[in-house]
Short mmCIF file of C-alpha atoms in Angstrom, two decimals:
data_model
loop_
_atom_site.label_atom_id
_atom_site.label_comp_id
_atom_site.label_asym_id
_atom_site.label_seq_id
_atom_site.Cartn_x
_atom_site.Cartn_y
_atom_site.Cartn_z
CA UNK A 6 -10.50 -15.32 -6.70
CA UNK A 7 -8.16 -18.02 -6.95
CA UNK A 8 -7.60 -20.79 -4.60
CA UNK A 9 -10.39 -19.65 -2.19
CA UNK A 10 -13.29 -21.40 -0.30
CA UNK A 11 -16.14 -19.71 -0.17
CA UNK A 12 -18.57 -19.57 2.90
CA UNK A 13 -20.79 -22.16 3.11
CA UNK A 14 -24.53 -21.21 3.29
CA UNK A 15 -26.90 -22.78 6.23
CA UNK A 16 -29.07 -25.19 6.20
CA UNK A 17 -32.78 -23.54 5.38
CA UNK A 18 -30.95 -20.19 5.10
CA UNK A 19 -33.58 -18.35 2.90
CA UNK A 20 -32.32 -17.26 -0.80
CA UNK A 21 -32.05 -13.83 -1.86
CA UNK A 22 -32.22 -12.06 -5.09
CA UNK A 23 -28.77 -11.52 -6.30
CA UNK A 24 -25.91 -13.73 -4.73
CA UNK A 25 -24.23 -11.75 -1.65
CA UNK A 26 -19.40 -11.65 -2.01
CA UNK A 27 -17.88 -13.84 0.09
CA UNK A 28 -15.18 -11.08 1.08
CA UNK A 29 -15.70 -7.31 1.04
CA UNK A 30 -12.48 -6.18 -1.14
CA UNK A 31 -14.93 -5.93 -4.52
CA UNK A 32 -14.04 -7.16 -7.33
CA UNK A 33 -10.42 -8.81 -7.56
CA UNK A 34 -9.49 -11.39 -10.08
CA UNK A 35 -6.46 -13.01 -7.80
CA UNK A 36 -4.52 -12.81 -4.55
CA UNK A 37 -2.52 -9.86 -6.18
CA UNK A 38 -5.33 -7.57 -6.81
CA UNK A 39 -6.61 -8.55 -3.35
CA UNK A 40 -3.53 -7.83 -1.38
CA UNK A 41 -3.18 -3.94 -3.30
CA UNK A 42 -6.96 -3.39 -2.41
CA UNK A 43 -5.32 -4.18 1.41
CA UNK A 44 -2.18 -1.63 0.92
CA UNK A 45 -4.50 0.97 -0.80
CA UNK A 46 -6.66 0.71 2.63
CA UNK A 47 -3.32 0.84 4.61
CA UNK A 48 -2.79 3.79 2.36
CA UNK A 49 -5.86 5.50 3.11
CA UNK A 50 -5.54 5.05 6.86
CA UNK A 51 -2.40 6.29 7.39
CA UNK A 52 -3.17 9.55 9.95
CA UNK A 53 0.08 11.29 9.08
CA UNK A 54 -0.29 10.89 5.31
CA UNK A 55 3.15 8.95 5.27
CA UNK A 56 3.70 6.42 2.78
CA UNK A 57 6.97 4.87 4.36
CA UNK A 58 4.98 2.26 5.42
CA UNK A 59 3.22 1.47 2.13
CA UNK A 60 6.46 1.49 0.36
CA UNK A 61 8.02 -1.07 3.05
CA UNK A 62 5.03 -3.24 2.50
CA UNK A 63 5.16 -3.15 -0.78
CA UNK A 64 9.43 -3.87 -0.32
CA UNK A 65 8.26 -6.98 0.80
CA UNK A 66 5.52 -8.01 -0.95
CA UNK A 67 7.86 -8.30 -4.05
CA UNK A 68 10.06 -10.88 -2.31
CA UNK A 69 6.78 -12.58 -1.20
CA UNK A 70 5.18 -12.70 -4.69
CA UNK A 71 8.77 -14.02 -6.05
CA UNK A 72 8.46 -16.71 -3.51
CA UNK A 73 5.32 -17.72 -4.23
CA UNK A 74 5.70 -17.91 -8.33
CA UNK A 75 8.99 -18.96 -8.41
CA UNK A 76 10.23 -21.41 -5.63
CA UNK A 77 6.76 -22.06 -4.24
CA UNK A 78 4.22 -22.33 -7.35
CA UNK A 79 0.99 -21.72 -5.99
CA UNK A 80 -0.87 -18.08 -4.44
CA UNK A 81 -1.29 -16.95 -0.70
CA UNK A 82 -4.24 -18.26 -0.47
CA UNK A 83 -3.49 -21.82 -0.35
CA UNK A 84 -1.29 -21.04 2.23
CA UNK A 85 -1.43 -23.34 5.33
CA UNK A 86 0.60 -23.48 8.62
CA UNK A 87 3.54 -25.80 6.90
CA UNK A 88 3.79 -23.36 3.96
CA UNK A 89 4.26 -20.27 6.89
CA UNK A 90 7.20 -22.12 8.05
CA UNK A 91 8.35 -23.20 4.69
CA UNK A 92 8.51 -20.05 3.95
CA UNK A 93 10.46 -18.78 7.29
CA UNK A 94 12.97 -21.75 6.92
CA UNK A 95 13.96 -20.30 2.86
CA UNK A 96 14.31 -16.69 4.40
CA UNK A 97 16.54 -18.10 6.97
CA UNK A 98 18.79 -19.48 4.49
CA UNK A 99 17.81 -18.54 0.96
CA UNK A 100 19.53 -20.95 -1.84
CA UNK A 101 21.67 -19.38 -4.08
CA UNK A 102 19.64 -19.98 -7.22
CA UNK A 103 17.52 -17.01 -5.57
CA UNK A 104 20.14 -14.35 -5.22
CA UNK A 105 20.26 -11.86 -7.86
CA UNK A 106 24.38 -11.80 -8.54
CA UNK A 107 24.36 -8.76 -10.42
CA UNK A 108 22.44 -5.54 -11.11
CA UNK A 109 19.60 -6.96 -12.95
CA UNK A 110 16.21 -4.24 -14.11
CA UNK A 111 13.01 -5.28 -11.87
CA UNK A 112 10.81 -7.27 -14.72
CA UNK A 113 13.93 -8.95 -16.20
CA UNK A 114 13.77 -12.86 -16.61
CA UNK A 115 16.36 -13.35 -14.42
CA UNK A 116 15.65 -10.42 -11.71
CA UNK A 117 15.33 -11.37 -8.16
CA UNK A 118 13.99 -9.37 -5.48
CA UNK A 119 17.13 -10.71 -2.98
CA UNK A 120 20.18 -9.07 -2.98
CA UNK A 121 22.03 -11.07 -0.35
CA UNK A 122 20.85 -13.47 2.31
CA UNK A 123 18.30 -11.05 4.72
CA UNK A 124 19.49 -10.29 8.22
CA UNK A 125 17.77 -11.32 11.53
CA UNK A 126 16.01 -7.98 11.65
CA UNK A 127 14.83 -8.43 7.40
CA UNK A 128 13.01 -11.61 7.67
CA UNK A 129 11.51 -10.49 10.82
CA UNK A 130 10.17 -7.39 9.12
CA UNK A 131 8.89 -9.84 5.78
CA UNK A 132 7.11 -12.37 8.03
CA UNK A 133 5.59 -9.20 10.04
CA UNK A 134 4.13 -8.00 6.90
CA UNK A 135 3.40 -11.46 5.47
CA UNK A 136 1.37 -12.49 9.03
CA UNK A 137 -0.73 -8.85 8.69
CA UNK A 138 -1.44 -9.63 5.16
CA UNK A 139 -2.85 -12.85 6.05
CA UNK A 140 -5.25 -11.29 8.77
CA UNK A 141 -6.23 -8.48 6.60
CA UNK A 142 -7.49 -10.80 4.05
CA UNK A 143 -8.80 -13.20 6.51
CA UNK A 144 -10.95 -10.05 8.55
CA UNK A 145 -12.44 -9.17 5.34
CA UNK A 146 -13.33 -12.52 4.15
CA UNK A 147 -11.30 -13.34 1.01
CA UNK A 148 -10.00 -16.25 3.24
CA UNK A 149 -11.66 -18.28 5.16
CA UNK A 150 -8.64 -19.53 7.51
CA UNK A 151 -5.44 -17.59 8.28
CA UNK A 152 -2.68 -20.01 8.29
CA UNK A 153 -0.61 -17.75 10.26
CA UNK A 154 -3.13 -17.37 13.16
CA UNK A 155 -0.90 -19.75 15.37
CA UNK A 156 2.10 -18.30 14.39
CA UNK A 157 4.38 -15.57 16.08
CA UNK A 158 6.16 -12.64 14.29
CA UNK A 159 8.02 -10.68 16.89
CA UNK A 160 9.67 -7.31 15.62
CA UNK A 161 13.90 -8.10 16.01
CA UNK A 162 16.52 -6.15 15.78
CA UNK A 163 20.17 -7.46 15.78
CA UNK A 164 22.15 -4.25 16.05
CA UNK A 165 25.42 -4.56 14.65
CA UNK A 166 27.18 -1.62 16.64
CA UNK A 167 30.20 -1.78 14.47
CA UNK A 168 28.70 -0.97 11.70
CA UNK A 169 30.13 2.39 11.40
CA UNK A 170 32.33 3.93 8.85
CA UNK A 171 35.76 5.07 10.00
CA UNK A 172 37.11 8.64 9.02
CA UNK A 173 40.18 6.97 7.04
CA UNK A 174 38.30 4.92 4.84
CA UNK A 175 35.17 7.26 4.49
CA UNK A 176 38.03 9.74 2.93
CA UNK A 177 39.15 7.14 1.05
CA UNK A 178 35.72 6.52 -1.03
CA UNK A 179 35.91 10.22 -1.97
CA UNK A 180 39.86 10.09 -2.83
CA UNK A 181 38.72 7.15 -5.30
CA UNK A 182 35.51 9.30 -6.58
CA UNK A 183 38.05 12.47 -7.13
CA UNK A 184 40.67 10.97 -8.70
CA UNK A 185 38.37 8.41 -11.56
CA UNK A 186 38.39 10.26 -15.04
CA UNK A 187 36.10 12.97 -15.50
CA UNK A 188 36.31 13.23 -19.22
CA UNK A 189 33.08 14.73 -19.85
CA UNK A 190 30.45 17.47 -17.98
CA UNK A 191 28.49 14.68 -17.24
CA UNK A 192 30.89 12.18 -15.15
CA UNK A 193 31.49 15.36 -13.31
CA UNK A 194 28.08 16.03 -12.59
CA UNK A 195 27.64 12.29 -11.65
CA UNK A 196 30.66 12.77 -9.03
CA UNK A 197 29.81 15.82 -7.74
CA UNK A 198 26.29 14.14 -6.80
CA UNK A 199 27.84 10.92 -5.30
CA UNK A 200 30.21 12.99 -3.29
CA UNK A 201 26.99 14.82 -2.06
CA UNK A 202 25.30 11.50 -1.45
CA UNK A 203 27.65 10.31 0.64
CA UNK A 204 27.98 13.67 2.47
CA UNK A 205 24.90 14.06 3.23
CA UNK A 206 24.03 10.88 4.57
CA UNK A 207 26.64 10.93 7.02
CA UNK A 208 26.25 14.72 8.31
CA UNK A 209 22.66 14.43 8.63
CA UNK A 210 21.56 10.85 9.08
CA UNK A 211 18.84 10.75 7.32
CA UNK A 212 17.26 7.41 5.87
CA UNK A 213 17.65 6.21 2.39
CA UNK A 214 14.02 6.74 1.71
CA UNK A 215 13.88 10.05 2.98
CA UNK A 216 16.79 11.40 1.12
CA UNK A 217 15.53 9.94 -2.11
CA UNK A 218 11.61 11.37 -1.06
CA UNK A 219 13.27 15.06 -0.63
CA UNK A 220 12.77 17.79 -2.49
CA UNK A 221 15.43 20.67 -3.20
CA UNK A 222 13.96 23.19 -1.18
CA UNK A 223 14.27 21.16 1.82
CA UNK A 224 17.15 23.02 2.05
CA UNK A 225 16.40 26.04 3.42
CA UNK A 226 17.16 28.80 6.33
CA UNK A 227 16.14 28.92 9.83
CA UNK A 228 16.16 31.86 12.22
CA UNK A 229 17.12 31.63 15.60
CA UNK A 230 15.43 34.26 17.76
CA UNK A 231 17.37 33.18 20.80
CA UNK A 232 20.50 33.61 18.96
CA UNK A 233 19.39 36.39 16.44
CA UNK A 234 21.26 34.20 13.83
CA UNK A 235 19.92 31.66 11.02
CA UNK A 236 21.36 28.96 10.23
CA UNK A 237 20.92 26.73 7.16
CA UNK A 238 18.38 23.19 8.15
CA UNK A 239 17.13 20.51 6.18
CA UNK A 240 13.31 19.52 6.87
CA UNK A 241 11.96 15.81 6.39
CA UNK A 242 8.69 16.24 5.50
CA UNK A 243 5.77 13.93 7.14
CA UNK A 244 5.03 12.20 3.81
CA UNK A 245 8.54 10.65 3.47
CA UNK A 246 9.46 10.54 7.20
CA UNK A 247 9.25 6.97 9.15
CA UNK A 248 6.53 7.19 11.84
CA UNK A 249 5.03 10.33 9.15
CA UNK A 250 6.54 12.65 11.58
CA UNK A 251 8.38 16.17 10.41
CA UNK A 252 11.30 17.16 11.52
CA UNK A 253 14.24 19.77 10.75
CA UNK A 254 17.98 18.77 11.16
CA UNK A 255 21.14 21.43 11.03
CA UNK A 256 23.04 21.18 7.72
CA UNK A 257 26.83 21.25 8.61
CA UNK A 258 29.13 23.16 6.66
CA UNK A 259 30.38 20.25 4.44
CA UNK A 260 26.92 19.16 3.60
CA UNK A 261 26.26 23.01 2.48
CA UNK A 262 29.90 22.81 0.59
CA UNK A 263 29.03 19.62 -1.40
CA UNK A 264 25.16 20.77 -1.74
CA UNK A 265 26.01 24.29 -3.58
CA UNK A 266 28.98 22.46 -5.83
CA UNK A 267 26.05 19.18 -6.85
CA UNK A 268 23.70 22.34 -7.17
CA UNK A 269 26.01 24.12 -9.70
CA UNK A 270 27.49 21.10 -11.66
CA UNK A 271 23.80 20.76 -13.25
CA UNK A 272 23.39 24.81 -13.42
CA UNK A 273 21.35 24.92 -11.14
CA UNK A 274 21.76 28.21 -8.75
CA UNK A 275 23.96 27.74 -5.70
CA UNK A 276 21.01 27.33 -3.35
CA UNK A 277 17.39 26.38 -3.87
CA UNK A 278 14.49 28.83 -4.60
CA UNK A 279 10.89 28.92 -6.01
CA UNK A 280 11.05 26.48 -8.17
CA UNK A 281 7.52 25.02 -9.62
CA UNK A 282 9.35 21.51 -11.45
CA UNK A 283 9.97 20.81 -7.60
CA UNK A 284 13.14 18.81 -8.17
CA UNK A 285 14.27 16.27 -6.00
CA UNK A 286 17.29 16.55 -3.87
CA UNK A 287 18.64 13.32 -5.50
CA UNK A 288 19.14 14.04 -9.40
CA UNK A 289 19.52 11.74 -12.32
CA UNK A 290 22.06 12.78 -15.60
CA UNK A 291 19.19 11.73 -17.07
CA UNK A 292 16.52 14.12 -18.70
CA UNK A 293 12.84 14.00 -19.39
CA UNK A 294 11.35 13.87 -22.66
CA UNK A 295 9.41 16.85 -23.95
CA UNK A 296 6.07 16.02 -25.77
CA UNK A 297 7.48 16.37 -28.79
CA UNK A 298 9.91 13.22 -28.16
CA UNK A 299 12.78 14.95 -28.24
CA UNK A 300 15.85 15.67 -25.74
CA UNK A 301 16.94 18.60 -24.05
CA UNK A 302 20.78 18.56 -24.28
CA UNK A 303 22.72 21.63 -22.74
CA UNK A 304 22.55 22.49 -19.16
CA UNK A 305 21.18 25.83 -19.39
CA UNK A 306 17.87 24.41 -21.52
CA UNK A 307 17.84 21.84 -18.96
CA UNK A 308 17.77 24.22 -16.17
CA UNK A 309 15.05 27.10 -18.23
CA UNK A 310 12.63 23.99 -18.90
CA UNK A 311 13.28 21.92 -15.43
CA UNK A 312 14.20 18.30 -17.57
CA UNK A 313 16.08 17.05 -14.89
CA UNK A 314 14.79 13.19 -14.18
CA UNK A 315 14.95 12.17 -10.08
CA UNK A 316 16.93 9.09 -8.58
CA UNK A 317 13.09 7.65 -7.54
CA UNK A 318 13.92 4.78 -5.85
CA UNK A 319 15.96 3.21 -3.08
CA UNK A 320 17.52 0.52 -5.13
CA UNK A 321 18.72 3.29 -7.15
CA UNK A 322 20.52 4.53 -4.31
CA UNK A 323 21.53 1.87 -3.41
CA UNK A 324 23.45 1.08 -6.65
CA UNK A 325 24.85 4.66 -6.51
CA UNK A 326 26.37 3.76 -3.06
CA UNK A 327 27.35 0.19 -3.71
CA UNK A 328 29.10 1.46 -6.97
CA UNK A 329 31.36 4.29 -5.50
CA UNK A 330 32.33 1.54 -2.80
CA UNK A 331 33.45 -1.32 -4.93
CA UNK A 332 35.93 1.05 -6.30
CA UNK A 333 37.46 1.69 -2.96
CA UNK A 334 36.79 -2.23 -1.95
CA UNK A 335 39.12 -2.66 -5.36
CA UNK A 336 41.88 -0.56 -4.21
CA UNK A 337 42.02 -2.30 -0.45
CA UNK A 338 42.15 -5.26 -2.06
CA UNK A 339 45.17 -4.30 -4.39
CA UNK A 340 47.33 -2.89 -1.71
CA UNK A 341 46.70 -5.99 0.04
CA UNK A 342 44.72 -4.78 3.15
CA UNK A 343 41.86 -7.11 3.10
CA UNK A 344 40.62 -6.67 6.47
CA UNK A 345 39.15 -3.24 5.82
CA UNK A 346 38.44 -4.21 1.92
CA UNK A 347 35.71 -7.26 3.63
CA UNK A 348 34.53 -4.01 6.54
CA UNK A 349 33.63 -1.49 3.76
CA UNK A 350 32.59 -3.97 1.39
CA UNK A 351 29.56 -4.02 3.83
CA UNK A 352 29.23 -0.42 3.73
CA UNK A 353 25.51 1.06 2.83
CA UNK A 354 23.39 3.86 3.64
CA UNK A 355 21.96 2.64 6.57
CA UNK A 356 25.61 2.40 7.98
CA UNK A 357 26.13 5.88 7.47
CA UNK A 358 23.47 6.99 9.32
CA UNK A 359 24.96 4.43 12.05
CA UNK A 360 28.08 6.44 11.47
CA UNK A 361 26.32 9.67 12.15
CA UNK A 362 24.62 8.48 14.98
CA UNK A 363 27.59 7.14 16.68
CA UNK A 364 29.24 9.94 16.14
CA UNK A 365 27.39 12.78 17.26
CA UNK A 366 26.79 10.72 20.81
CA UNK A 367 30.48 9.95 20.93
CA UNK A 368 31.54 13.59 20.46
CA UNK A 369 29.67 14.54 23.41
CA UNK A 370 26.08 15.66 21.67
CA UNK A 371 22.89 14.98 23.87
CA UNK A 372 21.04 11.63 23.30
CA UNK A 373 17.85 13.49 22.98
CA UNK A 374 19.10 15.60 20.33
CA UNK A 375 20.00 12.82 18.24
CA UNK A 376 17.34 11.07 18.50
CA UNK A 377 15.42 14.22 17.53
CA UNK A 378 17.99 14.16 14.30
CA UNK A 379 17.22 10.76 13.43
CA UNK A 380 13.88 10.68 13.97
CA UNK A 381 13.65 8.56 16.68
CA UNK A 382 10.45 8.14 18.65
CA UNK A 383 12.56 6.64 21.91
CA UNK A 384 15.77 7.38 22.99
CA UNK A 385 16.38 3.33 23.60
CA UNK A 386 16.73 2.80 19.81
CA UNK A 387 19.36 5.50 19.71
CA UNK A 388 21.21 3.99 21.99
CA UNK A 389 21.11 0.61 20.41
CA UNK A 390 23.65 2.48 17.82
CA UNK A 391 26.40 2.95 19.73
CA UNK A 392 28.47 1.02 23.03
CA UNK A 393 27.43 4.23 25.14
CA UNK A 394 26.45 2.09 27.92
CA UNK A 395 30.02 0.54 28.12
CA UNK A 396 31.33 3.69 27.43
CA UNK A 397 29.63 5.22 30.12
CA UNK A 398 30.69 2.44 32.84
CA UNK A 399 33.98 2.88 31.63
CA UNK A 400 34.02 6.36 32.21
CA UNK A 401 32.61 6.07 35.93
CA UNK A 402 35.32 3.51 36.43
CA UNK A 403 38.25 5.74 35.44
CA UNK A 404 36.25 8.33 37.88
CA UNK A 405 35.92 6.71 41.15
CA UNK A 406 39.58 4.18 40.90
CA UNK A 407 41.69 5.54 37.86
CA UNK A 408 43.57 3.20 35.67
CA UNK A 409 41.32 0.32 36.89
CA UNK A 410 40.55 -0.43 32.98
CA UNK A 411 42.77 -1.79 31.13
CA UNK A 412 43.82 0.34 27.86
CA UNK A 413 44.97 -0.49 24.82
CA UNK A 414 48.59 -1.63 24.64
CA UNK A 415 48.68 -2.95 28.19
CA UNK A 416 48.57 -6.18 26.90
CA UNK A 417 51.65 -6.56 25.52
CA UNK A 418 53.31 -6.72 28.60
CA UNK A 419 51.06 -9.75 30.60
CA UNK A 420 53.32 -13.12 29.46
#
């Protein structure tokens, strides 16, 4: 253990045998080791076998462990109440020596866990995690004082509601992505994936982490007995899903259109099947390497031996995304029309899901079943995605005494 103090025995407590732990973790050599024996137990006691949370936790342990060896010096466990708000005060406005300017490898000398400066709703969710890590490790003894037993970490959320991304400039990040040289089968295959990236996250809404924890055969068809028709769905499985919750959303026509053409740029058949590799629904141009070291080069190997390698992570994803946009941002910029250059510069996956979201409930679809789409336990946090409330007032207004709101262009004429 390192930086710990130990329980103190009693006076005239009897001796015994063999000396008894302090904490009941077993053997750890550090804070580190301690704190994974903690989100191997949250692990375990997940009851819908979800691992979103374990992979947010461990999101945020990296920027805590950066903290600590880098800016701070010392382990967790010398933590006390001044460190706890030491530590709030640098997520609140992080220095620029910790911002990672460009797209460094995790384990590089210069990597940094922090992209940009974290949002309201970010360093709420890091000093959540931080203030259960501290009473997980206090509970089970490895400390003997929390330091962040006095303090509060209430769960915010800041909603932006205009982060949204328009039909014009959504087209435009495709134009860009179809019109960049394709010199080679393998830039095609890398835009024929982007373009169903982006498609997909807008027509379904899922989350970054559950598109990147899907499997091919998510994909699938789904009879209607009501109907007698079946329809093509998408299901996000439990183990990927926030909340470790299934669902299955409709796949729209242009989601299908950009799935079958990603599907067949890598030779892969047009729609999924048995397949025992189990691909995932986010591929690399990448291959595996067969035992004997070497590389499986043509397409149709590729597709007989299943070498495909998976885009694994969200970061990954996230550079696919951020990529595609900074060559739109690029073009704005050029033809002078910074104002929506700085909006999509902003642009990320989350926001298309906001897009989705905004725009099924604008188009008239029933707040339940979005919610259901998004995987929403209440119906309040899909409405925190859109100005439905205003829009709804508005509407009532033009109802009961029409033209009592003023429109757009009505201001030109008030001197």
């Amino acid at each position: 253990m390192t930086g710990l103090t130990p329980y103190a025995h009693g006076a005239g407590q009897l001796a015994v045998a063999a000396p008894q732990p302090v904490h009941s973790l077993g053997p750890v050599a550090n804070d580190w080791e301690a704190i994974n024996v903690w989100l191997a137990a949250v692990a375990d006691n997940s009851r819908s076998g979800s691992h979103e949370t374990l992979n947010t936790y461990r999101y945020h342990l990296a920027k805590l462990r950066w903290y600590c060896e880098r800016e701070l010096g010392r382990p967790p466990s010398t933590w006390t109440l001044q460190d706890v708000k030491a530590f709030r005060n640098y997520l609140a406005q992080l220095p620029a020596s910790s911002l990672r300017t460009i797209n460094i490898a995790p384990g590089a000398p210069d990597y940094s866990p922090f992209q940009k400066q974290p949002g309201v709703s970010t360093q709420s969710d890091i000093l959540r995690f931080t203030k259960a890590m501290f009473s997980a490790l206090h509970r089970t003894g490895y400390l003997r004082l929390d330091p962040m037993a006095l303090v509060q970490a209430p769960k915010q959320r800041r909603l932006d509601k205009k982060r949204a991304v328009g039909d014009d400039l959504f087209d435009l990040v495709l134009q860009v992505m179809a019109e960049a040289p394709q010199p080679t089968q393998k830039d095609h295959q890398i835009y024929v994936r982007d373009c169903f990236i982006f498609i997909c996250l807008r027509e379904s809404g899922l989350r970054a982490s559950e598109l990147i924890g899907a499997k091919m055969d998510a994909v699938g068809l789904l009879y209607n007995p009501n109907s007698g028709n079946t329809y093509w769905a998408m299901t996000v499985k439990a183990e990927t899903a926030k909340g470790g919750k299934q669902r299955t959303v409709p796949v729209s026509v242009a989601f299908l259109e950009a799935f079958i053409a990603y599907r067949r740029a890598f030779g892969l058949d047009p729609m999924p099947g048995p397949n025992p590799q189990q691909y995932g629904l986010v591929l690399s141009v990448r291959t595996k390497k067969r035992e004997s070291g070497s590389r499986i080069k043509s397409a149709s190997d590729r597709r007989l031996f299943g070498e495909w390698r998976d885009v694994g992570s969200r970061q990954g994803l996230h550079g696919i995304i951020k990529g595609r946009i900074r060559d739109a941002v690029l073009l704005l910029e050029q033809a002078g029309d910074g104002a929506s250059a700085a909006h999509l510069d902003r642009v990320s996956a989350h926001w298309l899901r906001h897009t989705f979201a905004m725009t099924s409930l604008l188009s008239g679809q029933d707040l339940r079943s979005v919610a259901t789409s998004l995987g929403h336990a209440s119906v309040d946090t899909t409405m925190g995605y859109t100005e439905q409330d205003a829009i709804d007032l508005i509407e009532s207004w033009e109802r009961e005494t029409p033209g009592r709101v003023a429109r757009a262009g009505q201001a030109d004429g008030i001197k």
